[in-house]
Amino acid sequence: MPEPTPPRSPSSPAPKSLKEGGTIAPVREILWGAAVGVRKYESAEEIPADMRKLIVKLMVVQADTEFASIQQHRPWLDTAPTLEDRWIEARIVADEARHGLQACRILRDFGEEGQGLIDELLEKREGHHKLDAFNMTFDKWADVGAFTCFVDRVGVYQLRAFQECSYGPLARAMPLMLSEEQLHLNFGFSVLKRMAKDGAKYAGSKEAAQAAIVKWYPRALDMFGHSNSETSRKAIAHGLKRWTNEEARERFIREVTPLVKSMGLELPPADANRRIL
């Protein structure tokens, strides 16, 4: 008999067959973590107790951010500066609603516990969400641009971390969600770029765009969580996430640094005005 494949350590990268930011043909086996090579879990009943708690926790946070984002964007549906901007705002709100629904569908797999958490999520109001970035209002159009450019991009990293994860229903939800999120990132970049280039001819100014980056970039970095989080390591060991918090944050910084530079704007230091390190 062939030797069994040794389990990957929690810090091991995902297999090379999983392309960065893309998708692969769905597979039925767990690709990383302690149970690599074993068939993926397909129902809540077969999941180990500690893994069950972790999935529930992750999905509550995921759904909470989606519903919070709707509340933040909603005032701009009628006040965005151009017709095209209003159309994209409407699409973003619709996407966030569907993504929240998707996370809740996964929570429903966990019976009464999951349904109880869904009921709580639907009662949440502005200012009472789990992550700081989703308790802040969009006071200016520049806030919309910086939020979608940076905070939504963190959301994409969180979704990419779930790609082909060990829980089948969650893994299968990722391709469409990632595809829809790409609109948000491109829109945020476009808003900031137009503000920096055209100023009042479009909306706001280059200075307003720079101020929004200083405001939202630290909150985006905080969203990855604590650098030495034991929860993120457990998520990797269970085959749920591909990176530790700090690994994902470093990837994010490497991606956004040249984007901001290309707009003629600047990022603050990565440790400036941070609340979670």
PDB file of N, CA and C in Angstrom, residues 56-105:
ATOM      1  N   VAL A  56     -19.749  28.034  11.729  1.00  0.00           N
ATOM      2  CA  VAL A  56     -20.842  28.909  12.157  1.00  0.00           C
ATOM      3  C   VAL A  56     -20.314  30.309  12.453  1.00  0.00           C
ATOM      4  N   LYS A  57     -19.203  30.394  13.164  1.00  0.00           N
ATOM      5  CA  LYS A  57     -18.618  31.688  13.499  1.00  0.00           C
ATOM      6  C   LYS A  57     -18.224  32.459  12.240  1.00  0.00           C
ATOM      7  N   LEU A  58     -17.584  31.788  11.307  1.00  0.00           N
ATOM      8  CA  LEU A  58     -17.144  32.447  10.079  1.00  0.00           C
ATOM      9  C   LEU A  58     -18.321  32.919   9.238  1.00  0.00           C
ATOM     10  N   MET A  59     -19.382  32.121   9.166  1.00  0.00           N
ATOM     11  CA  MET A  59     -20.532  32.490   8.359  1.00  0.00           C
ATOM     12  C   MET A  59     -21.344  33.622   8.987  1.00  0.00           C
ATOM     13  N   VAL A  60     -21.379  33.686  10.300  1.00  0.00           N
ATOM     14  CA  VAL A  60     -22.060  34.808  10.954  1.00  0.00           C
ATOM     15  C   VAL A  60     -21.343  36.115  10.617  1.00  0.00           C
ATOM     16  N   VAL A  61     -20.023  36.111  10.696  1.00  0.00           N
ATOM     17  CA  VAL A  61     -19.259  37.312  10.351  1.00  0.00           C
ATOM     18  C   VAL A  61     -19.452  37.658   8.875  1.00  0.00           C
ATOM     19  N   GLN A  62     -19.413  36.641   8.010  1.00  0.00           N
ATOM     20  CA  GLN A  62     -19.572  36.880   6.580  1.00  0.00           C
ATOM     21  C   GLN A  62     -20.928  37.519   6.287  1.00  0.00           C
ATOM     22  N   ALA A  63     -21.996  36.941   6.809  1.00  0.00           N
ATOM     23  CA  ALA A  63     -23.332  37.478   6.562  1.00  0.00           C
ATOM     24  C   ALA A  63     -23.479  38.873   7.159  1.00  0.00           C
ATOM     25  N   ASP A  64     -22.927  39.088   8.333  1.00  0.00           N
ATOM     26  CA  ASP A  64     -23.031  40.388   8.994  1.00  0.00           C
ATOM     27  C   ASP A  64     -22.399  41.487   8.158  1.00  0.00           C
ATOM     28  N   THR A  65     -21.247  41.210   7.560  1.00  0.00           N
ATOM     29  CA  THR A  65     -20.599  42.226   6.731  1.00  0.00           C
ATOM     30  C   THR A  65     -21.409  42.522   5.474  1.00  0.00           C
ATOM     31  N   GLU A  66     -22.022  41.509   4.898  1.00  0.00           N
ATOM     32  CA  GLU A  66     -22.810  41.717   3.683  1.00  0.00           C
ATOM     33  C   GLU A  66     -24.019  42.606   3.970  1.00  0.00           C
ATOM     34  N   PHE A  67     -24.743  42.304   5.037  1.00  0.00           N
ATOM     35  CA  PHE A  67     -25.934  43.083   5.367  1.00  0.00           C
ATOM     36  C   PHE A  67     -25.564  44.498   5.814  1.00  0.00           C
ATOM     37  N   ALA A  68     -24.450  44.638   6.521  1.00  0.00           N
ATOM     38  CA  ALA A  68     -23.993  45.964   6.950  1.00  0.00           C
ATOM     39  C   ALA A  68     -23.641  46.826   5.744  1.00  0.00           C
ATOM     40  N   SER A  69     -23.002  46.220   4.767  1.00  0.00           N
ATOM     41  CA  SER A  69     -22.605  46.962   3.572  1.00  0.00           C
ATOM     42  C   SER A  69     -23.822  47.527   2.838  1.00  0.00           C
ATOM     43  N   ILE A  70     -24.919  46.785   2.820  1.00  0.00           N
ATOM     44  CA  ILE A  70     -26.148  47.291   2.206  1.00  0.00           C
ATOM     45  C   ILE A  70     -26.588  48.575   2.896  1.00  0.00           C
ATOM     46  N   GLN A  71     -26.544  48.583   4.211  1.00  0.00           N
ATOM     47  CA  GLN A  71     -26.943  49.766   4.969  1.00  0.00           C
ATOM     48  C   GLN A  71     -26.043  50.955   4.669  1.00  0.00           C
ATOM     49  N   GLN A  72     -24.755  50.687   4.482  1.00  0.00           N
ATOM     50  CA  GLN A  72     -23.822  51.777   4.195  1.00  0.00           C
ATOM     51  C   GLN A  72     -24.030  52.358   2.801  1.00  0.00           C
ATOM     52  N   HIS A  73     -24.274  51.495   1.823  1.00  0.00           N
ATOM     53  CA  HIS A  73     -24.415  51.957   0.439  1.00  0.00           C
ATOM     54  C   HIS A  73     -25.774  52.596   0.154  1.00  0.00           C
ATOM     55  N   ARG A  74     -26.787  52.200   0.898  1.00  0.00           N
ATOM     56  CA  ARG A  74     -28.164  52.561   0.565  1.00  0.00           C
ATOM     57  C   ARG A  74     -28.384  54.061   0.339  1.00  0.00           C
ATOM     58  N   PRO A  75     -27.837  54.975   1.163  1.00  0.00           N
ATOM     59  CA  PRO A  75     -28.099  56.399   0.939  1.00  0.00           C
ATOM     60  C   PRO A  75     -27.590  56.925  -0.401  1.00  0.00           C
ATOM     61  N   TRP A  76     -26.628  56.215  -0.997  1.00  0.00           N
ATOM     62  CA  TRP A  76     -26.018  56.705  -2.235  1.00  0.00           C
ATOM     63  C   TRP A  76     -26.714  56.194  -3.495  1.00  0.00           C
ATOM     64  N   LEU A  77     -27.736  55.372  -3.324  1.00  0.00           N
ATOM     65  CA  LEU A  77     -28.477  54.898  -4.490  1.00  0.00           C
ATOM     66  C   LEU A  77     -29.093  56.053  -5.267  1.00  0.00           C
ATOM     67  N   ASP A  78     -29.498  57.103  -4.552  1.00  0.00           N
ATOM     68  CA  ASP A  78     -30.139  58.252  -5.190  1.00  0.00           C
ATOM     69  C   ASP A  78     -29.257  59.491  -5.236  1.00  0.00           C
ATOM     70  N   THR A  79     -28.049  59.391  -4.690  1.00  0.00           N
ATOM     71  CA  THR A  79     -27.221  60.603  -4.596  1.00  0.00           C
ATOM     72  C   THR A  79     -25.838  60.458  -5.213  1.00  0.00           C
ATOM     73  N   ALA A  80     -25.517  59.302  -5.761  1.00  0.00           N
ATOM     74  CA  ALA A  80     -24.225  59.126  -6.439  1.00  0.00           C
ATOM     75  C   ALA A  80     -24.132  60.134  -7.589  1.00  0.00           C
ATOM     76  N   PRO A  81     -22.927  60.586  -7.943  1.00  0.00           N
ATOM     77  CA  PRO A  81     -22.789  61.728  -8.854  1.00  0.00           C
ATOM     78  C   PRO A  81     -23.230  61.511 -10.296  1.00  0.00           C
ATOM     79  N   THR A  82     -23.183  60.288 -10.807  1.00  0.00           N
ATOM     80  CA  THR A  82     -23.589  60.057 -12.196  1.00  0.00           C
ATOM     81  C   THR A  82     -24.597  58.914 -12.257  1.00  0.00           C
ATOM     82  N   LEU A  83     -25.311  58.861 -13.377  1.00  0.00           N
ATOM     83  CA  LEU A  83     -26.276  57.784 -13.569  1.00  0.00           C
ATOM     84  C   LEU A  83     -25.594  56.429 -13.524  1.00  0.00           C
ATOM     85  N   GLU A  84     -24.419  56.331 -14.151  1.00  0.00           N
ATOM     86  CA  GLU A  84     -23.693  55.064 -14.157  1.00  0.00           C
ATOM     87  C   GLU A  84     -23.297  54.667 -12.736  1.00  0.00           C
ATOM     88  N   ASP A  85     -22.888  55.654 -11.920  1.00  0.00           N
ATOM     89  CA  ASP A  85     -22.519  55.364 -10.543  1.00  0.00           C
ATOM     90  C   ASP A  85     -23.722  54.832  -9.759  1.00  0.00           C
ATOM     91  N   ARG A  86     -24.896  55.393 -10.001  1.00  0.00           N
ATOM     92  CA  ARG A  86     -26.102  54.940  -9.297  1.00  0.00           C
ATOM     93  C   ARG A  86     -26.474  53.519  -9.724  1.00  0.00           C
ATOM     94  N   TRP A  87     -26.292  53.240 -10.990  1.00  0.00           N
ATOM     95  CA  TRP A  87     -26.578  51.895 -11.487  1.00  0.00           C
ATOM     96  C   TRP A  87     -25.660  50.871 -10.824  1.00  0.00           C
ATOM     97  N   ILE A  88     -24.361  51.218 -10.736  1.00  0.00           N
ATOM     98  CA  ILE A  88     -23.405  50.292 -10.118  1.00  0.00           C
ATOM     99  C   ILE A  88     -23.684  50.162  -8.620  1.00  0.00           C
ATOM    100  N   GLU A  89     -24.056  51.256  -7.972  1.00  0.00           N
ATOM    101  CA  GLU A  89     -24.430  51.175  -6.560  1.00  0.00           C
ATOM    102  C   GLU A  89     -25.587  50.190  -6.360  1.00  0.00           C
ATOM    103  N   ALA A  90     -26.575  50.250  -7.267  1.00  0.00           N
ATOM    104  CA  ALA A  90     -27.710  49.324  -7.166  1.00  0.00           C
ATOM    105  C   ALA A  90     -27.254  47.883  -7.347  1.00  0.00           C
ATOM    106  N   ARG A  91     -26.327  47.653  -8.256  1.00  0.00           N
ATOM    107  CA  ARG A  91     -25.807  46.307  -8.464  1.00  0.00           C
ATOM    108  C   ARG A  91     -25.036  45.820  -7.244  1.00  0.00           C
ATOM    109  N   ILE A  92     -24.252  46.717  -6.640  1.00  0.00           N
ATOM    110  CA  ILE A  92     -23.487  46.334  -5.452  1.00  0.00           C
ATOM    111  C   ILE A  92     -24.424  45.937  -4.316  1.00  0.00           C
ATOM    112  N   VAL A  93     -25.463  46.738  -4.091  1.00  0.00           N
ATOM    113  CA  VAL A  93     -26.421  46.417  -3.030  1.00  0.00           C
ATOM    114  C   VAL A  93     -27.074  45.054  -3.294  1.00  0.00           C
ATOM    115  N   ALA A  94     -27.450  44.807  -4.549  1.00  0.00           N
ATOM    116  CA  ALA A  94     -28.059  43.514  -4.888  1.00  0.00           C
ATOM    117  C   ALA A  94     -27.077  42.366  -4.654  1.00  0.00           C
ATOM    118  N   ASP A  95     -25.809  42.570  -5.025  1.00  0.00           N
ATOM    119  CA  ASP A  95     -24.794  41.537  -4.803  1.00  0.00           C
ATOM    120  C   ASP A  95     -24.625  41.240  -3.315  1.00  0.00           C
ATOM    121  N   GLU A  96     -24.556  42.306  -2.503  1.00  0.00           N
ATOM    122  CA  GLU A  96     -24.347  42.104  -1.078  1.00  0.00           C
ATOM    123  C   GLU A  96     -25.528  41.351  -0.462  1.00  0.00           C
ATOM    124  N   ALA A  97     -26.739  41.660  -0.928  1.00  0.00           N
ATOM    125  CA  ALA A  97     -27.911  40.955  -0.412  1.00  0.00           C
ATOM    126  C   ALA A  97     -27.839  39.468  -0.762  1.00  0.00           C
ATOM    127  N   ARG A  98     -27.428  39.164  -1.984  1.00  0.00           N
ATOM    128  CA  ARG A  98     -27.343  37.760  -2.384  1.00  0.00           C
ATOM    129  C   ARG A  98     -26.241  37.043  -1.617  1.00  0.00           C
ATOM    130  N   HIS A  99     -25.131  37.721  -1.394  1.00  0.00           N
ATOM    131  CA  HIS A  99     -24.033  37.103  -0.660  1.00  0.00           C
ATOM    132  C   HIS A  99     -24.433  36.841   0.795  1.00  0.00           C
ATOM    133  N   GLY A 100     -25.176  37.786   1.392  1.00  0.00           N
ATOM    134  CA  GLY A 100     -25.673  37.564   2.741  1.00  0.00           C
ATOM    135  C   GLY A 100     -26.623  36.377   2.789  1.00  0.00           C
ATOM    136  N   LEU A 101     -27.474  36.276   1.765  1.00  0.00           N
ATOM    137  CA  LEU A 101     -28.391  35.142   1.675  1.00  0.00           C
ATOM    138  C   LEU A 101     -27.611  33.835   1.554  1.00  0.00           C
ATOM    139  N   GLN A 102     -26.539  33.845   0.772  1.00  0.00           N
ATOM    140  CA  GLN A 102     -25.740  32.637   0.589  1.00  0.00           C
ATOM    141  C   GLN A 102     -25.130  32.177   1.915  1.00  0.00           C
ATOM    142  N   ALA A 103     -24.598  33.131   2.677  1.00  0.00           N
ATOM    143  CA  ALA A 103     -24.030  32.776   3.979  1.00  0.00           C
ATOM    144  C   ALA A 103     -25.109  32.237   4.908  1.00  0.00           C
ATOM    145  N   CYS A 104     -26.304  32.820   4.838  1.00  0.00           N
ATOM    146  CA  CYS A 104     -27.405  32.354   5.691  1.00  0.00           C
ATOM    147  C   CYS A 104     -27.880  30.969   5.282  1.00  0.00           C
ATOM    148  N   ARG A 105     -27.829  30.667   4.000  1.00  0.00           N
ATOM    149  CA  ARG A 105     -28.200  29.321   3.559  1.00  0.00           C
ATOM    150  C   ARG A 105     -27.271  28.280   4.154  1.00  0.00           C
TER     151      ARG A 105
END
